[in-house]
């Protein structure tokens, strides 16, 4: 095979959502040559769909402190989060929000001119005592406002974007150093090596492994697939968040901000059932708790509708003024996707897959880490991961609402600063691995050579159906074991796909086939990790092991693609500067 | 359901053509994008952009029965059969329903789409009153789908010289922001026979905006600023 063309950069960032663009901003402003690849124009990245807010203890509404935020996050994570990373994130939160405001973010305002903050699930004052208003909001379009602001700031910094380019595989040399990526330009079908001294994965989540998902079509776990194929582990992949309020049937997200502004959940009897499950925070308990409670109501026959398969989100009592000012997009979504005007009627909702807590293991600098010898967290040279594709781990077994946008900002920035600190401009490029690009070319050659085979949309549909049926809100051994078997069968089918479209020009069938290679790795990691974890913690709820088991399972899962092997590493219960928060019972 | 779709693959088609489809939909298919996914499952060579499927990312703008809109928020009950789908008008077609948006983004970039404020920022947020913040409503929500600019005859004729409704909406978004200090520079940047003044208030942009925004009104306000500073 002839060699692929090579372009060289100080840094390559894969993904142009919130975390990728926060990182690229640091690099571009420091004068590094940086290429940011994105499957879509940057403002179309899935960060754009975030609604509710960014968590930060600004204290604009009432007294707040980063330590309370830290406690809420640890408790929300069901103690699986690493306390050093959580302390770093919560401490940095106000600064990254102020920076975003200085960049021009159109936050809502209080009468005194400060940033408006709303209540959100699991956020409390004084270590769980009462709800606190911590979510910094731009109406119910916070993600949209944020991703546009970051793009705009990157335009100012003259960041170089490669729009509608898909990264296929990481390039690693014999020592394991990461040297860049192989990338595919959709418009031309050209394949190229983007060599870099540092590679940052910022590819977002993989919510499209489930059938009912709030996620965009592009969320196919590309960074996870790339890391897995490069021999790197994926951490805590069994932990997937079901957002309590996806529009029933459509899956479109309805922000927790609705409940933050005073909306409540009702069952078929018109009962505000969260009062029974979470007497203190009620509808604003953390998401895993609310989703399980809703599922329980539906299971016990108190679901709404002809099939008794959903519950209702009532917000008409907030009045048109609040709804039109604070929740305008929610009204639009409810009208379009549920046929209801939420000023007058409740919205039918069900728990819907929303967020991946696990991902590529990193440290607080965003550097990817993997076990090596006796060190469970040895740095993988040249590779960083930030945002939803990474597991740093601040979300542990369950993420608090508003902590995802915060995670993007804090760790995108931290990784950027750490990279800038390495003085890359003074360093030369390594000699490129001799087999660089071979794996990607083999994938493309197989696909192009297959004249018949499995249909890509059909196999993708089967993966989603299997994950939904076998790895849902409530799990048990029988369901999971059967799910593992089915997903492994699907793995073999993914290797036999074929496409009809032979064009080089914007061949979206080929892109979807390449994405399927990433979906299947994510699905395998998820269900194999879930089957092995014999306890209930955060988003992993097993009816056969209903309790948290700290003696045996207070540890992070590591899944490796090779043989679907599992390994474990300890949770970091030691914060950076404050006393640890030891595990205790979790009630809301 | 019946569809008539613009098809063009530069690798094999000498010129564009229309292809007719009759596809069986499922009861859960609600929006035009759902139907397009069914079409693609039958014919994987049909190319279009899509991502969020809820009208916030701006990927799947196209011309639907003669009017620009987003496939993902166009209800199938609201479109007449056969549904005729074409790429956004006025931009070069890359393939099928996918257009080359370079010119559109070039115009967006030309208005300096970022906050300009050279005073050192305070330790906390810059203060802004709720009233001043309200001035940005109806401006910042743009999703850059290009439905408006590609429905505008002035943009069709002068895509290289006229900024177009999306770019001008963004320009006013920064002029209207009390935190921005570059109003004069922004007006200078638009002081030209084409960049701003090619808008003849045809209002196609308002008619097609899937977010219900009003670029014509924003353009009018920029013109007011121009007049005020001239006197």
Tab-separated table of C-alpha atoms in Angstrom, chain A residues 82-273:
chain	number	residue	atom	x	y	z
A	82	UNK	CA	-12.539	10.315	42.642
A	83	UNK	CA	-12.474	12.954	45.360
A	84	UNK	CA	-9.321	14.694	44.095
A	85	UNK	CA	-10.933	15.321	40.697
A	86	UNK	CA	-14.229	16.349	42.266
A	87	UNK	CA	-12.528	18.857	44.556
A	88	UNK	CA	-10.632	20.314	41.598
A	89	UNK	CA	-13.798	20.645	39.508
A	90	UNK	CA	-15.974	22.240	42.174
A	91	UNK	CA	-13.236	24.644	43.245
A	92	UNK	CA	-12.612	25.739	39.644
A	93	UNK	CA	-16.308	26.032	38.792
A	94	UNK	CA	-16.847	29.736	39.555
A	95	UNK	CA	-13.740	30.737	37.601
A	96	UNK	CA	-14.690	28.859	34.426
A	97	UNK	CA	-18.213	30.298	34.550
A	98	UNK	CA	-16.888	33.844	34.975
A	99	UNK	CA	-14.511	33.259	32.052
A	100	UNK	CA	-17.384	32.092	29.901
A	101	UNK	CA	-19.315	35.215	30.855
A	102	UNK	CA	-16.311	37.336	29.895
A	103	UNK	CA	-16.235	35.526	26.533
A	104	UNK	CA	-19.751	36.861	25.938
A	105	UNK	CA	-22.031	34.032	27.109
A	106	UNK	CA	-25.587	35.444	27.324
A	107	UNK	CA	-26.464	34.214	30.813
A	108	UNK	CA	-29.820	35.171	32.292
A	109	UNK	CA	-29.492	37.888	34.931
A	110	UNK	CA	-30.722	38.755	38.385
A	111	UNK	CA	-32.004	42.266	39.188
A	112	UNK	CA	-28.535	43.123	40.574
A	113	UNK	CA	-26.938	42.200	37.239
A	114	UNK	CA	-25.334	38.957	38.384
A	115	UNK	CA	-25.782	35.582	36.663
A	116	UNK	CA	-29.147	33.919	37.326
A	117	UNK	CA	-28.922	30.490	38.979
A	118	UNK	CA	-31.727	27.930	39.319
A	119	UNK	CA	-32.179	24.889	41.569
A	120	UNK	CA	-31.245	21.489	40.125
A	121	UNK	CA	-31.403	17.859	41.198
A	122	UNK	CA	-29.104	16.782	44.004
A	123	UNK	CA	-27.675	20.256	44.612
A	124	UNK	CA	-27.972	21.367	48.227
A	125	UNK	CA	-26.763	23.838	50.807
A	126	UNK	CA	-24.928	22.779	53.924
A	127	UNK	CA	-24.356	19.111	53.054
A	128	UNK	CA	-27.841	18.051	52.019
A	129	UNK	CA	-29.842	20.358	54.286
A	130	UNK	CA	-31.943	22.220	51.674
A	131	UNK	CA	-31.994	22.846	47.901
A	132	UNK	CA	-29.684	25.560	46.617
A	133	UNK	CA	-29.729	27.574	43.368
A	134	UNK	CA	-26.419	26.650	41.744
A	135	UNK	CA	-27.204	26.108	38.035
A	136	UNK	CA	-25.996	29.090	35.960
A	137	UNK	CA	-28.491	29.344	33.142
A	138	UNK	CA	-29.160	30.948	29.788
A	139	UNK	CA	-32.920	30.288	29.704
A	140	UNK	CA	-33.239	26.569	28.825
A	141	UNK	CA	-30.617	26.873	26.089
A	142	UNK	CA	-27.476	26.895	28.208
A	143	UNK	CA	-25.603	24.388	26.017
A	144	UNK	CA	-26.515	26.257	22.858
A	145	UNK	CA	-25.341	29.551	24.298
A	146	UNK	CA	-22.157	27.920	25.581
A	147	UNK	CA	-21.122	26.088	22.426
A	148	UNK	CA	-21.773	29.172	20.285
A	149	UNK	CA	-19.811	31.369	22.695
A	150	UNK	CA	-16.878	28.932	22.655
A	151	UNK	CA	-16.970	28.695	18.875
A	152	UNK	CA	-17.029	32.483	18.617
A	153	UNK	CA	-14.073	32.796	20.955
A	154	UNK	CA	-12.209	30.203	18.876
A	155	UNK	CA	-12.930	32.228	15.731
A	156	UNK	CA	-11.299	35.172	17.492
A	157	UNK	CA	-8.294	32.978	18.404
A	158	UNK	CA	-8.067	31.730	14.792
A	159	UNK	CA	-8.320	28.072	15.746
A	160	UNK	CA	-8.001	25.797	12.723
A	161	UNK	CA	-11.055	23.555	12.337
A	162	UNK	CA	-11.297	20.507	10.086
A	163	UNK	CA	-15.063	20.439	9.654
A	164	UNK	CA	-16.730	17.190	8.618
A	165	UNK	CA	-13.635	15.138	9.219
A	166	UNK	CA	-13.936	11.900	11.160
A	167	UNK	CA	-11.034	10.442	13.115
A	168	UNK	CA	-10.766	6.697	12.499
A	169	UNK	CA	-7.947	5.383	14.681
A	170	UNK	CA	-5.197	6.475	17.032
A	171	UNK	CA	-1.622	6.031	15.918
A	172	UNK	CA	0.641	4.475	18.568
A	173	UNK	CA	4.265	3.487	18.177
A	174	UNK	CA	5.914	0.367	19.627
A	175	UNK	CA	6.507	2.159	22.960
A	176	UNK	CA	2.822	3.011	23.231
A	177	UNK	CA	3.281	6.731	22.540
A	178	UNK	CA	0.302	8.281	20.772
A	179	UNK	CA	1.384	10.132	17.615
A	180	UNK	CA	-1.862	11.445	16.174
A	181	UNK	CA	-4.836	10.073	14.295
A	182	UNK	CA	-5.876	8.733	10.945
A	183	UNK	CA	-8.683	10.914	9.656
A	184	UNK	CA	-11.313	10.675	6.945
A	185	UNK	CA	-12.552	13.742	5.098
A	186	UNK	CA	-16.232	13.225	4.375
A	187	UNK	CA	-16.559	15.590	1.420
A	188	UNK	CA	-13.759	13.961	-0.614
A	189	UNK	CA	-13.382	10.514	0.934
A	190	UNK	CA	-9.665	11.242	1.395
A	191	UNK	CA	-7.764	9.565	4.221
A	192	UNK	CA	-4.888	11.345	5.866
A	193	UNK	CA	-2.568	11.035	8.836
A	194	UNK	CA	-2.707	14.011	11.180
A	195	UNK	CA	0.509	13.656	13.131
A	196	UNK	CA	0.716	15.476	16.453
A	197	UNK	CA	2.887	15.734	19.538
A	198	UNK	CA	-0.300	15.617	21.566
A	199	UNK	CA	-3.692	14.132	20.716
A	200	UNK	CA	-6.843	15.082	22.630
A	201	UNK	CA	-9.976	12.959	22.423
A	202	UNK	CA	-13.092	15.072	22.978
A	203	UNK	CA	-15.622	12.983	21.109
A	204	UNK	CA	-18.494	13.073	23.590
A	205	UNK	CA	-20.741	10.257	24.701
A	206	UNK	CA	-22.153	7.207	23.009
A	207	UNK	CA	-25.821	7.434	23.956
A	208	UNK	CA	-26.755	6.004	20.587
A	209	UNK	CA	-26.006	2.468	21.828
A	210	UNK	CA	-29.508	2.593	23.347
A	211	UNK	CA	-32.824	2.663	21.481
A	212	UNK	CA	-34.451	5.412	23.557
A	213	UNK	CA	-31.900	8.182	23.927
A	214	UNK	CA	-31.809	11.939	24.322
A	215	UNK	CA	-28.545	11.892	22.353
A	216	UNK	CA	-27.856	13.169	18.850
A	217	UNK	CA	-27.186	10.750	15.985
A	218	UNK	CA	-23.500	11.688	16.026
A	219	UNK	CA	-22.994	10.346	19.582
A	220	UNK	CA	-21.537	7.019	18.545
A	221	UNK	CA	-18.597	6.702	20.938
A	222	UNK	CA	-15.895	7.336	18.356
A	223	UNK	CA	-13.179	8.189	20.886
A	224	UNK	CA	-14.096	5.154	22.968
A	225	UNK	CA	-13.809	2.862	19.966
A	226	UNK	CA	-10.479	4.417	18.983
A	227	UNK	CA	-9.094	4.012	22.498
A	228	UNK	CA	-10.362	0.436	22.820
A	229	UNK	CA	-8.870	-0.589	19.481
A	230	UNK	CA	-5.561	0.996	20.534
A	231	UNK	CA	-5.438	-1.344	23.537
A	232	UNK	CA	-6.503	1.194	26.147
A	233	UNK	CA	-9.037	0.384	28.881
A	234	UNK	CA	-12.480	1.965	29.287
A	235	UNK	CA	-13.492	2.824	32.845
A	236	UNK	CA	-16.850	2.373	34.633
A	237	UNK	CA	-18.812	1.844	31.440
A	238	UNK	CA	-21.672	0.097	33.255
A	239	UNK	CA	-22.799	3.471	34.586
A	240	UNK	CA	-25.260	5.118	32.213
A	241	UNK	CA	-27.610	7.842	33.309
A	242	UNK	CA	-31.288	7.634	32.536
A	243	UNK	CA	-32.600	11.175	32.494
A	244	UNK	CA	-35.988	11.150	34.229
A	245	UNK	CA	-37.707	13.339	31.687
A	246	UNK	CA	-37.409	12.349	28.046
A	247	UNK	CA	-40.571	13.007	26.021
A	248	UNK	CA	-42.452	9.669	26.001
A	249	UNK	CA	-42.059	8.013	22.601
A	250	UNK	CA	-39.767	10.668	21.125
A	251	UNK	CA	-36.847	10.600	23.590
A	252	UNK	CA	-36.233	14.343	23.280
A	253	UNK	CA	-34.851	15.871	26.486
A	254	UNK	CA	-36.929	17.967	28.873
A	255	UNK	CA	-34.527	19.723	31.215
A	256	UNK	CA	-34.401	19.042	34.936
A	257	UNK	CA	-34.611	22.827	35.069
A	258	UNK	CA	-38.376	22.371	34.699
A	259	UNK	CA	-38.400	20.742	38.123
A	260	UNK	CA	-35.819	23.286	39.248
A	261	UNK	CA	-38.312	26.039	38.428
A	262	UNK	CA	-41.041	24.169	40.347
A	263	UNK	CA	-42.404	21.477	38.013
A	264	UNK	CA	-43.521	18.189	39.596
A	265	UNK	CA	-43.959	14.567	38.535
A	266	UNK	CA	-47.391	12.919	38.821
A	267	UNK	CA	-48.531	9.317	38.451
A	268	UNK	CA	-51.865	8.107	37.049
A	269	UNK	CA	-53.580	8.884	40.362
A	270	UNK	CA	-52.377	12.458	40.205
A	271	UNK	CA	-50.075	11.788	43.129
A	272	UNK	CA	-46.777	13.606	43.533
A	273	UNK	CA	-45.027	10.285	44.094
